[in-house]
Coordinates of C-alpha atoms and ligand atoms in Angstrom, one line a residue:
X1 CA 125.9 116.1 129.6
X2 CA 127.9 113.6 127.7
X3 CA 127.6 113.1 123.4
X4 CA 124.6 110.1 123.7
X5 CA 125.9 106.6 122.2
X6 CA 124.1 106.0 118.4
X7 CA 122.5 102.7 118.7
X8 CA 122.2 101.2 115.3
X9 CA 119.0 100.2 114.0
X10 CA 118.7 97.0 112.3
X11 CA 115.3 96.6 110.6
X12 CA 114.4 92.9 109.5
X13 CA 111.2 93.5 108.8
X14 CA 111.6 92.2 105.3
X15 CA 113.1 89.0 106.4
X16 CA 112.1 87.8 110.1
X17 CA 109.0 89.7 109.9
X18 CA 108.1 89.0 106.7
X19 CA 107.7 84.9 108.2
X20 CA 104.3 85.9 110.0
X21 CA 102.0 84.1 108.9
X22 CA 100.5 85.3 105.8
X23 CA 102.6 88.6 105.6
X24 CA 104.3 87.4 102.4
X25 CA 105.4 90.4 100.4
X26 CA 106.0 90.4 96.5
X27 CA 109.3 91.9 95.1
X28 CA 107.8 95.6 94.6
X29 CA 106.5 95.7 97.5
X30 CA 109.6 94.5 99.4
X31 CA 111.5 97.4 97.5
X32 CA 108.5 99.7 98.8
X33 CA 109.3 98.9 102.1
X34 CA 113.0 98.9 101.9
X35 CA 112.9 102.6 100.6
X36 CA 110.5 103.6 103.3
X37 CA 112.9 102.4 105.8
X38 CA 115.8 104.3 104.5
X39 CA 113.4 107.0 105.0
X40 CA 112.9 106.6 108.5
X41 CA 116.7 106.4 108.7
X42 CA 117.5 102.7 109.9
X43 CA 121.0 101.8 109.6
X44 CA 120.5 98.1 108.3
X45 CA 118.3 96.6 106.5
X46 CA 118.0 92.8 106.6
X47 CA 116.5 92.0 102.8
X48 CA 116.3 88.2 103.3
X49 CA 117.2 85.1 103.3
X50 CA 119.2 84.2 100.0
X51 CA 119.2 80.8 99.8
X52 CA 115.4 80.0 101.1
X53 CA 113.8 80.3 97.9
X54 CA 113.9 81.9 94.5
X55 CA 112.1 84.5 95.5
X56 CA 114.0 85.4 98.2
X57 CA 117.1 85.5 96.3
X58 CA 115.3 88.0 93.8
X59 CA 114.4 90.1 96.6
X60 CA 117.6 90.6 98.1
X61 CA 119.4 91.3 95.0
X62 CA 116.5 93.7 93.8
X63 CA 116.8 95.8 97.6
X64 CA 120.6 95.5 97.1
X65 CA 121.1 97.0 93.2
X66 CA 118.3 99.7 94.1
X67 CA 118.0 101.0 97.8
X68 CA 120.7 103.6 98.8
X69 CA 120.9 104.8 102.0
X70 CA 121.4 102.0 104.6
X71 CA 123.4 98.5 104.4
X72 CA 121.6 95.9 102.9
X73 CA 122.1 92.5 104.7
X74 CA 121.3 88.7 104.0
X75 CA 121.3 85.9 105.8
X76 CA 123.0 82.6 105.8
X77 CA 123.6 79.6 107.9
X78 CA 127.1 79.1 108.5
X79 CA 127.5 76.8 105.1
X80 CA 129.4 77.3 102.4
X81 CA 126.4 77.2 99.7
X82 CA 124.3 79.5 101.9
X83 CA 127.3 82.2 102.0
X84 CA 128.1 82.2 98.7
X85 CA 124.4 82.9 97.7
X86 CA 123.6 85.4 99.9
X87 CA 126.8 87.1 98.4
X88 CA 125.7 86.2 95.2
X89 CA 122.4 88.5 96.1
X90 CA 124.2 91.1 98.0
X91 CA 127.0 92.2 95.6
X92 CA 125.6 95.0 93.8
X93 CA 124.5 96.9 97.1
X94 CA 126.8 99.8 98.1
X95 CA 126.8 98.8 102.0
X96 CA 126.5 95.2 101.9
X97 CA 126.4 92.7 105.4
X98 CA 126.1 88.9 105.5
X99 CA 124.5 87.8 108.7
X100 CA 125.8 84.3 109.0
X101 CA 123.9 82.1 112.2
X102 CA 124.5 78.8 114.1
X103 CA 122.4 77.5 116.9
X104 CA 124.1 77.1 120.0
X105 CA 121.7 76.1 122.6
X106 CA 122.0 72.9 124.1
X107 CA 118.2 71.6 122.8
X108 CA 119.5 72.7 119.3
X109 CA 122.8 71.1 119.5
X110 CA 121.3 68.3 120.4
X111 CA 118.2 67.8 118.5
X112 CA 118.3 70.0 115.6
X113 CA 122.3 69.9 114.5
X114 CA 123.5 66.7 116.6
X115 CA 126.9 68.2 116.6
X116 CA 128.8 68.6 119.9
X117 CA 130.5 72.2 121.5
X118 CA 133.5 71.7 119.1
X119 CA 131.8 71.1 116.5
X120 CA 129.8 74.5 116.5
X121 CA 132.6 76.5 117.3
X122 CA 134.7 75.0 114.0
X123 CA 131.6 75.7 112.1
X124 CA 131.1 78.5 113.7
X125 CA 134.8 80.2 112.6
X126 CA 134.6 78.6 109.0
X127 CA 131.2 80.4 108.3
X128 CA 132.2 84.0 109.7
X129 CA 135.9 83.3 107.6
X130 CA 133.9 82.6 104.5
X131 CA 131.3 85.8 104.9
X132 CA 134.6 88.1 105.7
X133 CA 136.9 86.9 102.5
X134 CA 133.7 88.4 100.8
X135 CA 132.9 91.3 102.9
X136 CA 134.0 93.1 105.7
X137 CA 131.0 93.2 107.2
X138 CA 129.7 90.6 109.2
X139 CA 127.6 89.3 111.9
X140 CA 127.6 86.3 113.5
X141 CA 124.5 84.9 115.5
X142 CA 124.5 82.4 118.1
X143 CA 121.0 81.2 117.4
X144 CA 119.2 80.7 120.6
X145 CA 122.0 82.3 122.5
X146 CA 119.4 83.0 125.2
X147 CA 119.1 79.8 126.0
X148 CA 122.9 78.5 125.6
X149 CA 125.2 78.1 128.6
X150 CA 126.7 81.2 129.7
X151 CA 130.7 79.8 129.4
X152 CA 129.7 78.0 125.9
X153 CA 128.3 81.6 124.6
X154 CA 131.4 83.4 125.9
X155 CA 133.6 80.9 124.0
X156 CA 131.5 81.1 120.8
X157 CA 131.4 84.7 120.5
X158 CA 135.1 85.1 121.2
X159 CA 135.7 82.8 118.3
X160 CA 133.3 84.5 116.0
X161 CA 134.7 88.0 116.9
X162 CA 138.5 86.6 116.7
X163 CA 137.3 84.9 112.9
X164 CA 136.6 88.3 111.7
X165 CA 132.6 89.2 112.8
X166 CA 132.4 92.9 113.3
X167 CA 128.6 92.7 114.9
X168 CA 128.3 89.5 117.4
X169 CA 123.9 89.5 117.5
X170 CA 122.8 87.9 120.5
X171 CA 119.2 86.5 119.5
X172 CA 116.3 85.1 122.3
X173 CA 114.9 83.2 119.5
X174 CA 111.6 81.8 121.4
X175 CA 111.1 85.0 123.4
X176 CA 112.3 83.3 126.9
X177 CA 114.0 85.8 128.5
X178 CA 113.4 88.3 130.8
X179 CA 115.3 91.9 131.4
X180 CA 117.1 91.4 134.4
X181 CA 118.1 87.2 132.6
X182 CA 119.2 89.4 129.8
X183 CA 120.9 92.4 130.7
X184 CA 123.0 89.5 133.3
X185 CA 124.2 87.5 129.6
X186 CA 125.0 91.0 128.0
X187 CA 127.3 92.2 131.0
X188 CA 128.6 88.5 131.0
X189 CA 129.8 88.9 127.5
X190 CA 131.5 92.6 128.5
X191 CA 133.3 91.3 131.2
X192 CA 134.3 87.8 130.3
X193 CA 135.1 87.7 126.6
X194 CA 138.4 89.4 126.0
X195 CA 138.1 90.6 122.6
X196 CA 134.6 92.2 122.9
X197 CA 135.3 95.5 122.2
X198 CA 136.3 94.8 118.5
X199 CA 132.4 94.1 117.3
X200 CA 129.2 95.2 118.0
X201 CA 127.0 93.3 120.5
X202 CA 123.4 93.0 119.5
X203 CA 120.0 91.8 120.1
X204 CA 117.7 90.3 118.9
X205 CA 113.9 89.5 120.8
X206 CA 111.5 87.8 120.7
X207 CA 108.0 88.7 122.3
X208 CA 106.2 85.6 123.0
X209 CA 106.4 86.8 126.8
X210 CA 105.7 90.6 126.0
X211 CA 109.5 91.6 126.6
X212 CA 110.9 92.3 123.5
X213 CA 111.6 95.5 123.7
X214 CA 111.9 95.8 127.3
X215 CA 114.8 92.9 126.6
X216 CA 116.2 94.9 123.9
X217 CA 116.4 98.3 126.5
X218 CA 117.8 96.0 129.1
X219 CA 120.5 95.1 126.9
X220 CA 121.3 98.3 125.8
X221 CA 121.7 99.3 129.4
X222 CA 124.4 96.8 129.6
X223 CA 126.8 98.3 126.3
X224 CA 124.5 96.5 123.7
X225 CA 125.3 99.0 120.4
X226 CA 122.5 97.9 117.7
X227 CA 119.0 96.4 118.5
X228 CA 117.3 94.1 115.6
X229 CA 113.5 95.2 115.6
X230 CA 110.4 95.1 112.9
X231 CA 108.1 97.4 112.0
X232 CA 104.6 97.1 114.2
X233 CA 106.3 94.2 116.0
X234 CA 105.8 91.7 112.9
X235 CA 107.5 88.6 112.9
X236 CA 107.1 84.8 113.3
X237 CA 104.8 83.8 116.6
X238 CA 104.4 87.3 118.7
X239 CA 106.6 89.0 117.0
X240 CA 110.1 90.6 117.4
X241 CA 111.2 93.7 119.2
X242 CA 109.4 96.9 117.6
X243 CA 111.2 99.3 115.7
X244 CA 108.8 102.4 116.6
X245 CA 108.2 101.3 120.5
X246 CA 112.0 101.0 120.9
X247 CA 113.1 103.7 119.2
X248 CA 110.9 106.1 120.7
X249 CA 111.5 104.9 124.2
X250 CA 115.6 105.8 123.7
X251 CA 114.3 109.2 122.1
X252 CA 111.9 110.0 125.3
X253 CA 114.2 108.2 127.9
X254 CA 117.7 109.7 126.3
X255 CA 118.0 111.3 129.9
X256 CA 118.2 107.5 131.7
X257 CA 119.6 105.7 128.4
X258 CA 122.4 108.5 127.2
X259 CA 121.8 106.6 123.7
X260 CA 119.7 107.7 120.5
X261 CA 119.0 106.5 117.1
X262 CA 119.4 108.5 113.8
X263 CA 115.1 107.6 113.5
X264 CA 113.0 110.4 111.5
X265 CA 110.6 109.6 114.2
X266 CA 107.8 111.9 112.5
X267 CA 108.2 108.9 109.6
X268 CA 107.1 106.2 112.6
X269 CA 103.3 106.1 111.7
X270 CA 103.7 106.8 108.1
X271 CA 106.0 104.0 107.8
X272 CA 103.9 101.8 110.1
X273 CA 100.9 102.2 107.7
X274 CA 102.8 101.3 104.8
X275 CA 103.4 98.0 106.5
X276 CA 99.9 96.9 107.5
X277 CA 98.6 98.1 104.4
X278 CA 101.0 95.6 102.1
X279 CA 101.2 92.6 104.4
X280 CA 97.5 92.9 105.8
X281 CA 98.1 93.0 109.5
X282 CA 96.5 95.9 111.3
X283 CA 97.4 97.3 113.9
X284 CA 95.9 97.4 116.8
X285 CA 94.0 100.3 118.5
X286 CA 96.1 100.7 121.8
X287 CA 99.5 99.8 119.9
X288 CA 102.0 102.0 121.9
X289 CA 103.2 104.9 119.6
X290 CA 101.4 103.9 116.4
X291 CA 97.8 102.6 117.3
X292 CA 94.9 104.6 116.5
X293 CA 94.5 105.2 120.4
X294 CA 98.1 105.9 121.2
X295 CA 97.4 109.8 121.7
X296 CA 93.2 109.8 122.9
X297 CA 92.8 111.3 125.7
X298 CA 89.3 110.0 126.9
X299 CA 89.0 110.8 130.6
X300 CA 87.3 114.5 131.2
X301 CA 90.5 115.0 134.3
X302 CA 93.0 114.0 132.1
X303 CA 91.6 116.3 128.9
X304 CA 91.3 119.0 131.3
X305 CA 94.7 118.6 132.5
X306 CA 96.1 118.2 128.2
X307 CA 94.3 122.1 127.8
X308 CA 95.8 123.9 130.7
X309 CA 99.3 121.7 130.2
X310 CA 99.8 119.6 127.5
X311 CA 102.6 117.7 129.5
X312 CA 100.5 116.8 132.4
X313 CA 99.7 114.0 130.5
X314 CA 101.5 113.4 127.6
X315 CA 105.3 111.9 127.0
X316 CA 104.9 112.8 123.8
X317 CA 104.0 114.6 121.2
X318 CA 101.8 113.0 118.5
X319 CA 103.4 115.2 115.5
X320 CA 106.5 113.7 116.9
X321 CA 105.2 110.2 115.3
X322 CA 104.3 111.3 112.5
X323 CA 100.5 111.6 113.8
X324 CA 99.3 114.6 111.0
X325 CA 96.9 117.3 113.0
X326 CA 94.9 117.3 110.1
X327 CA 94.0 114.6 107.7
X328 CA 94.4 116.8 104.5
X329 CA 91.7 116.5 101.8
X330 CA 92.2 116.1 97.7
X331 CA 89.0 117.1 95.7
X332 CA 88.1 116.9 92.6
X333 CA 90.0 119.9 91.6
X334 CA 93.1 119.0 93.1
X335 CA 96.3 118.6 90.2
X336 CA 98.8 116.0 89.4
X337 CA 101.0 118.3 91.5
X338 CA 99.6 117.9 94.8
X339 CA 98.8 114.4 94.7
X340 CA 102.1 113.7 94.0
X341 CA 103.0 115.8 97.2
X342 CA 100.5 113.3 99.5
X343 CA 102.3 110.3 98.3
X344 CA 106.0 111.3 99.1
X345 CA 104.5 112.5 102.4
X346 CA 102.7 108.9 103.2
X347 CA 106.1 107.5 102.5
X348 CA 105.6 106.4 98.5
X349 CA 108.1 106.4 95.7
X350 CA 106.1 106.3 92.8
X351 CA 108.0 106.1 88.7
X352 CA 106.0 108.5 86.8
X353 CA 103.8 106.0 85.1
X354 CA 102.7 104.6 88.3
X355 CA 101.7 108.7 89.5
X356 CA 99.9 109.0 85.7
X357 CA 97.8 105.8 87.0
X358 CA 97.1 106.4 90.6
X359 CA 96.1 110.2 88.9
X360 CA 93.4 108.7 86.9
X361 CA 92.2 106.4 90.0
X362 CA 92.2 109.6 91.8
X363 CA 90.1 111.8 89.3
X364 CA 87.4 108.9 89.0
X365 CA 87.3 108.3 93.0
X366 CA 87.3 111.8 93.5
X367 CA 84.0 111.7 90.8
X368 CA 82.5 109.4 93.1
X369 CA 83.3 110.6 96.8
X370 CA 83.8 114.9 97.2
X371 CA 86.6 114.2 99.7
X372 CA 89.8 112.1 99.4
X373 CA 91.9 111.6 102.5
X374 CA 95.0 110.7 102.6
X375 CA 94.3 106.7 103.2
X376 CA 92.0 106.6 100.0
X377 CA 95.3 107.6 98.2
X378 CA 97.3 104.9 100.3
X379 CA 94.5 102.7 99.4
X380 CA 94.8 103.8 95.6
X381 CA 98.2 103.3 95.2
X382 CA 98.6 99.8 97.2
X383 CA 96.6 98.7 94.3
X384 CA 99.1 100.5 92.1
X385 CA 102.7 98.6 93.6
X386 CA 100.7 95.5 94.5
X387 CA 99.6 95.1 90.7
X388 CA 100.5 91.5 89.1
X389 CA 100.7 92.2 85.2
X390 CA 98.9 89.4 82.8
X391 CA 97.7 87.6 86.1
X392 CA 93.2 87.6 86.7
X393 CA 92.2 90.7 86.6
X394 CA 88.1 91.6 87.6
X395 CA 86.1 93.0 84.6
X396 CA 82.4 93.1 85.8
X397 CA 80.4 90.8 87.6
X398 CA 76.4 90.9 88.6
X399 CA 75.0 89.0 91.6
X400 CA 71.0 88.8 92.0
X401 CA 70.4 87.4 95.6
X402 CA 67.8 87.9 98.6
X403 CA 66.6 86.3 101.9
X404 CA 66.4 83.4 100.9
X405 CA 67.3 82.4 97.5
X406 CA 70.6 80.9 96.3
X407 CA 72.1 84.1 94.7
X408 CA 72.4 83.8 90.7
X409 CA 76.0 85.8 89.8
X410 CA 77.9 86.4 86.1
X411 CA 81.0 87.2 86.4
X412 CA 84.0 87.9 84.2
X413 CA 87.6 88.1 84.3
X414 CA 90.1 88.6 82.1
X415 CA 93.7 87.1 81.8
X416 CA 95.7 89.4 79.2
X417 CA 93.9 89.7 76.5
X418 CA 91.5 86.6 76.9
X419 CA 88.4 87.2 78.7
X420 CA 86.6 84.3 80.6
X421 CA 83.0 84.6 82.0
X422 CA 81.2 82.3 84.4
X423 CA 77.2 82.2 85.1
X424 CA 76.3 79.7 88.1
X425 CA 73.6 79.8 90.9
X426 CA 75.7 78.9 94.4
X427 CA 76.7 80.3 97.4
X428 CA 74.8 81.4 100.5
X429 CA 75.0 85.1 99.7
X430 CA 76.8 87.9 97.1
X431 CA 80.4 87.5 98.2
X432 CA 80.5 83.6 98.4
X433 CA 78.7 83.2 94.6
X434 CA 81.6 85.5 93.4
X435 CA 84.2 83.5 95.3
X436 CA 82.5 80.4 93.6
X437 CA 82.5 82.2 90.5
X438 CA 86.4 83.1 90.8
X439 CA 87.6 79.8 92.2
X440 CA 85.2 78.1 89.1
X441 CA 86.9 80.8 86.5
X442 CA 90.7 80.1 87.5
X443 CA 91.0 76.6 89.0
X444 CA 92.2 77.7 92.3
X445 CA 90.1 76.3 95.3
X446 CA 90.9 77.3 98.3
X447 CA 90.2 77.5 102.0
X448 CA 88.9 81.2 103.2
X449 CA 89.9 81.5 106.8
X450 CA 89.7 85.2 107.5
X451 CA 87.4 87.9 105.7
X452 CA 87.4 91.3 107.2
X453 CA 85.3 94.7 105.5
X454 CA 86.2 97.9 107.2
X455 CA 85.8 101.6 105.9
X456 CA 89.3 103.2 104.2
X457 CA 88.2 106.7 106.0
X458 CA 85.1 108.1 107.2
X459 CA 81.6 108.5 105.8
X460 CA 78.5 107.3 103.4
X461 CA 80.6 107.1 100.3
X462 CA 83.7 105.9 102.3
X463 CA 85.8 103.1 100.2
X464 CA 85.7 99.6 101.3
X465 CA 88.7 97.8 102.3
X466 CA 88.5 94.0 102.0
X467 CA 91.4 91.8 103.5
X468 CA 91.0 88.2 102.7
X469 CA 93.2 85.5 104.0
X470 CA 92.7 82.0 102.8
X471 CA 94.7 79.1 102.7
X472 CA 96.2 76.9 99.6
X473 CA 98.0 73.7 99.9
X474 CA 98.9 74.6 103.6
X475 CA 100.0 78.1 103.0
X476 CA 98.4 81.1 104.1
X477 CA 98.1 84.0 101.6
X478 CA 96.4 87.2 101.7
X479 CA 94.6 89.8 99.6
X480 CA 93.0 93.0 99.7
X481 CA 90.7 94.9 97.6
X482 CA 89.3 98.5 97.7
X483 CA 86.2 100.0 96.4
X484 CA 83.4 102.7 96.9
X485 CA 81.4 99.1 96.2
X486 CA 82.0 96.5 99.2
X487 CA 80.8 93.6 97.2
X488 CA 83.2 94.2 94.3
X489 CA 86.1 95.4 97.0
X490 CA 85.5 91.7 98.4
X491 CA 85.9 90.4 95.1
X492 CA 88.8 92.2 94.1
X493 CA 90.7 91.0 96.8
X494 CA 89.9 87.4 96.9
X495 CA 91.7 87.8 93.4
X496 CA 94.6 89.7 95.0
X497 CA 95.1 86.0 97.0
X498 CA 94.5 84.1 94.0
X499 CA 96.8 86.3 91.6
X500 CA 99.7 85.8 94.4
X501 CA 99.2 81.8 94.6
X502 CA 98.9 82.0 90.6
X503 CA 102.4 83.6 90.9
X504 CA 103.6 81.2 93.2
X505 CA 102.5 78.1 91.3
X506 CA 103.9 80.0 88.3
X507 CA 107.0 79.9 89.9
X508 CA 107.4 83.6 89.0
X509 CA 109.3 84.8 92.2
X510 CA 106.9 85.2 95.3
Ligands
ZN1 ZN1 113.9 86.1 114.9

């Protein structure tokens, strides 16, 4: 058996999938996620977008001066301003890529740029010339390429590649292709573009038609040598190819595919959690790999089959995930020592101030519930990296209510040092007069449009998780809250989303 091919793993979960809707991340958070990604070993990660916002900017530059361990990218349209910026953010990173785009599809030529072929192919040249007199790493993406003429892609790419890009992505932006469409326009840009072998072909899918990653194999079939994937699918629409899904199909399939990653795949679910938890999107239950479901074996035949074989029925192994056999338990007796241990094994980096913290939120949960599992610590210290300093913060409140009666609720926040209390009679219930109460206290009104309560683990004295999403000024945000108390948990994070739109009225970074 031949040495398999390493595919390169290009994460952009922190920049395509942070554009689903409502899975904005703060800066700490997007450096959480950037450190658990070198973690799980991906070979890029794309930080941004530089010249979108601020915040952006801030993020990139932060992921770039701190993460070690993979190549930071950003992304720019093929303009001078946008390149400069994004090396402006990406300077300071030890392995820095731009990513510089240009759509090429006839609808975008047309509608969006109004430019004609030549036109994108000048631009094309000048952006990935600009990128590489900074860098000597660079991809070029024709945006849309799924879409674009077959001849008119050849010619763009070749121009790219002879301008000086070492990694030519080719992206199905609105998810329209199909593996057999797709593998065809990868082997068309093998055979027909002459200088092909001096950069990296890549992909980049879409799922609004369920084939990302089945795309993203198809092309790989064809010589493709990096795949651009988020973590749990996230992304704009349905999503983009998913990291774990794709990963662990090369790792199980490496007999048909002769190609591998260099994916801790026992830090798939850990890392997966770490992503729903910050940006608020679960995952669902039959997710392949990662869901909750992904290893039950429910039907007596096939469990019967799983004792006397485990193979019978199984591809894989759950451990091989990441899937612990055993949800460990803290107690009450449990030391700085071993908590510590937990949150490097769920995937955390925490500064020793932030472990002194989440230690005392340990010691009075572990007061209030015998047994901590490991997602009351995630829970704990999401609170922990998600924390906005001088922002609202939720002292005490009281709600009197019953069948019937308009509830009467007193609550009080504080801002700093400044505490602000509000007493009103409103709302249909507990969690709407505190709502009220919030919106009252801070002067943000907004729109709730999803509310969700569901236990953190398992029992009686399990801790709430409340995930709120509610829109402002035509923006969705989100916020969660945890306590042993659902009422207050729902409270806490409706402040979570008001603290974030605080910060981005503020205009203190996003
Ligand atoms: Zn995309």
């Amino acid at each position: 058996m031949t040495e398999p091919r390493q595919i390169t793993i290009f994460d952009t979960t922190l920049r395509d999938g942070e554009q689903s809707p409502g899975a904005s991340m703060n800066i700490p958070e997007k450096i959480e996620v950037a450190q658990a990604l070198v973690d799980l070993g991906v070979d890029v990660i794309e930080a941004g977008f530089p010249i979108s916002s601020p915040g952006d900017f801030e993020a990139v530059r932060k992921v770039a001066k701190h993460v070690r361990g993979a190549v930071v990218c950003g992304l720019a349209r093929c303009a001078e301003k946008d390149i400069d910026r994004a090396w402006e953010a990406l300077k300071h990173a030890a392995q820095s890529r731009i990513h510089v785009f240009l759509a090429t599809s006839a609808i975008h030529r047309e509608f969006k740029l109004k430019m004609d072929k030549e036109e994108i192919i000048r631009r094309a040249v000048a952006g990935v010339e600009r990128a590489a007199g900074y860098c000597d790493d660079v991809e070029f993406s024709p945006e849309d390429a799924a879409r674009t003429e077959i001849d008119f892609l050849c010619e763009v790419v070749e121009a790219a590649i002879a301008a000086g890009a070492t990694t030519v992505n080719i992206p199905d932006t609105v998810g329209y292709a199909t593996p057999n469409h797709f593998s065809s326009v990868i082997q068309n840009l093998r055979q027909r573009v002459p200088n092909i072998d001096k950069a990296v072909i890549s992909v980049h899918c879409h799922n609004d038609l369920g084939l990302a990653v089945a795309n993203s194999l198809a092309a790989v079939e064809q010589g493709a040598g990096q795949i651009e994937c988020t973590i749990n699918g996230i992304g704009e629409r349905a999503g983009n190819c998913s990291l774990e899904e794709v990963v662990m199909a090369l790792r199980t399939r490496k007999d048909f595919y002769q190609a591998d990653t260099k994916v801790n795949t026992r830090r798939l679910v850990p890392t997966s959690r770490l992503v729903s938890n910050i940006t608020g999107i679960q995952v669902q239950r039959n997710k392949a790999i990662v869901g909750r479901n992904a290893f039950a074996h429910e039907a007596g035949i096939h469990q019967d089959g799983m004792l006397k074989e485990r193979t019978t029925y199984e591809i894989m192994r759950p451990e091989d995930v990441g899937f612990s056999k055993t949800d460990l338990v803290l107690g009450k007796h449990s030391g700085r020592a071993a908590l510590a241990d937990r949150a490097k094994a769920l995937g955390y980096h925490l500064t020793g101030g932030q472990l002194q913290t989440v230690f005392d939120d340990f010691k009075a949960l572990a007061d209030k519930k015998k047994e901590v599992y490991d997602a009351d610590i995630a829970a704990l210290i999401e609170q922990q990296i998600r924390e906005v300093p001088e922002l609202w913060a939720l002292e005490s409140y009281r709600v009197a209510c019953g069948t019937g009666a308009t509830p009467n609720v007193s609550l009080t926040l504080s801002r700093g040092e400044e505490k602000f209390t509000e007493e009103m009679s409103c709302g249909d219930g507990p969690v709407d007069a505190i709502f009220l109460a919030i919106e009252r206290i801070t002067g943000i009104v907004v729109r709730c449009r999803d509310f969700q309560v569901h236990s953190v683990t398992v029992g009686k004295d399990a801790q709430g998780e409340v995930n709120v999403e509610v829109e402002h000024e035509g923006r969705l945000v989100r916020g969660r809250g945890v306590s042993t108390d659902s009422v207050e948990a729902s409270g806490k994070a409706f402040l979570d989303a008001i603290n974030r739109i605080s910060m981005l009225t503020e205009g203190r970074g996003q």
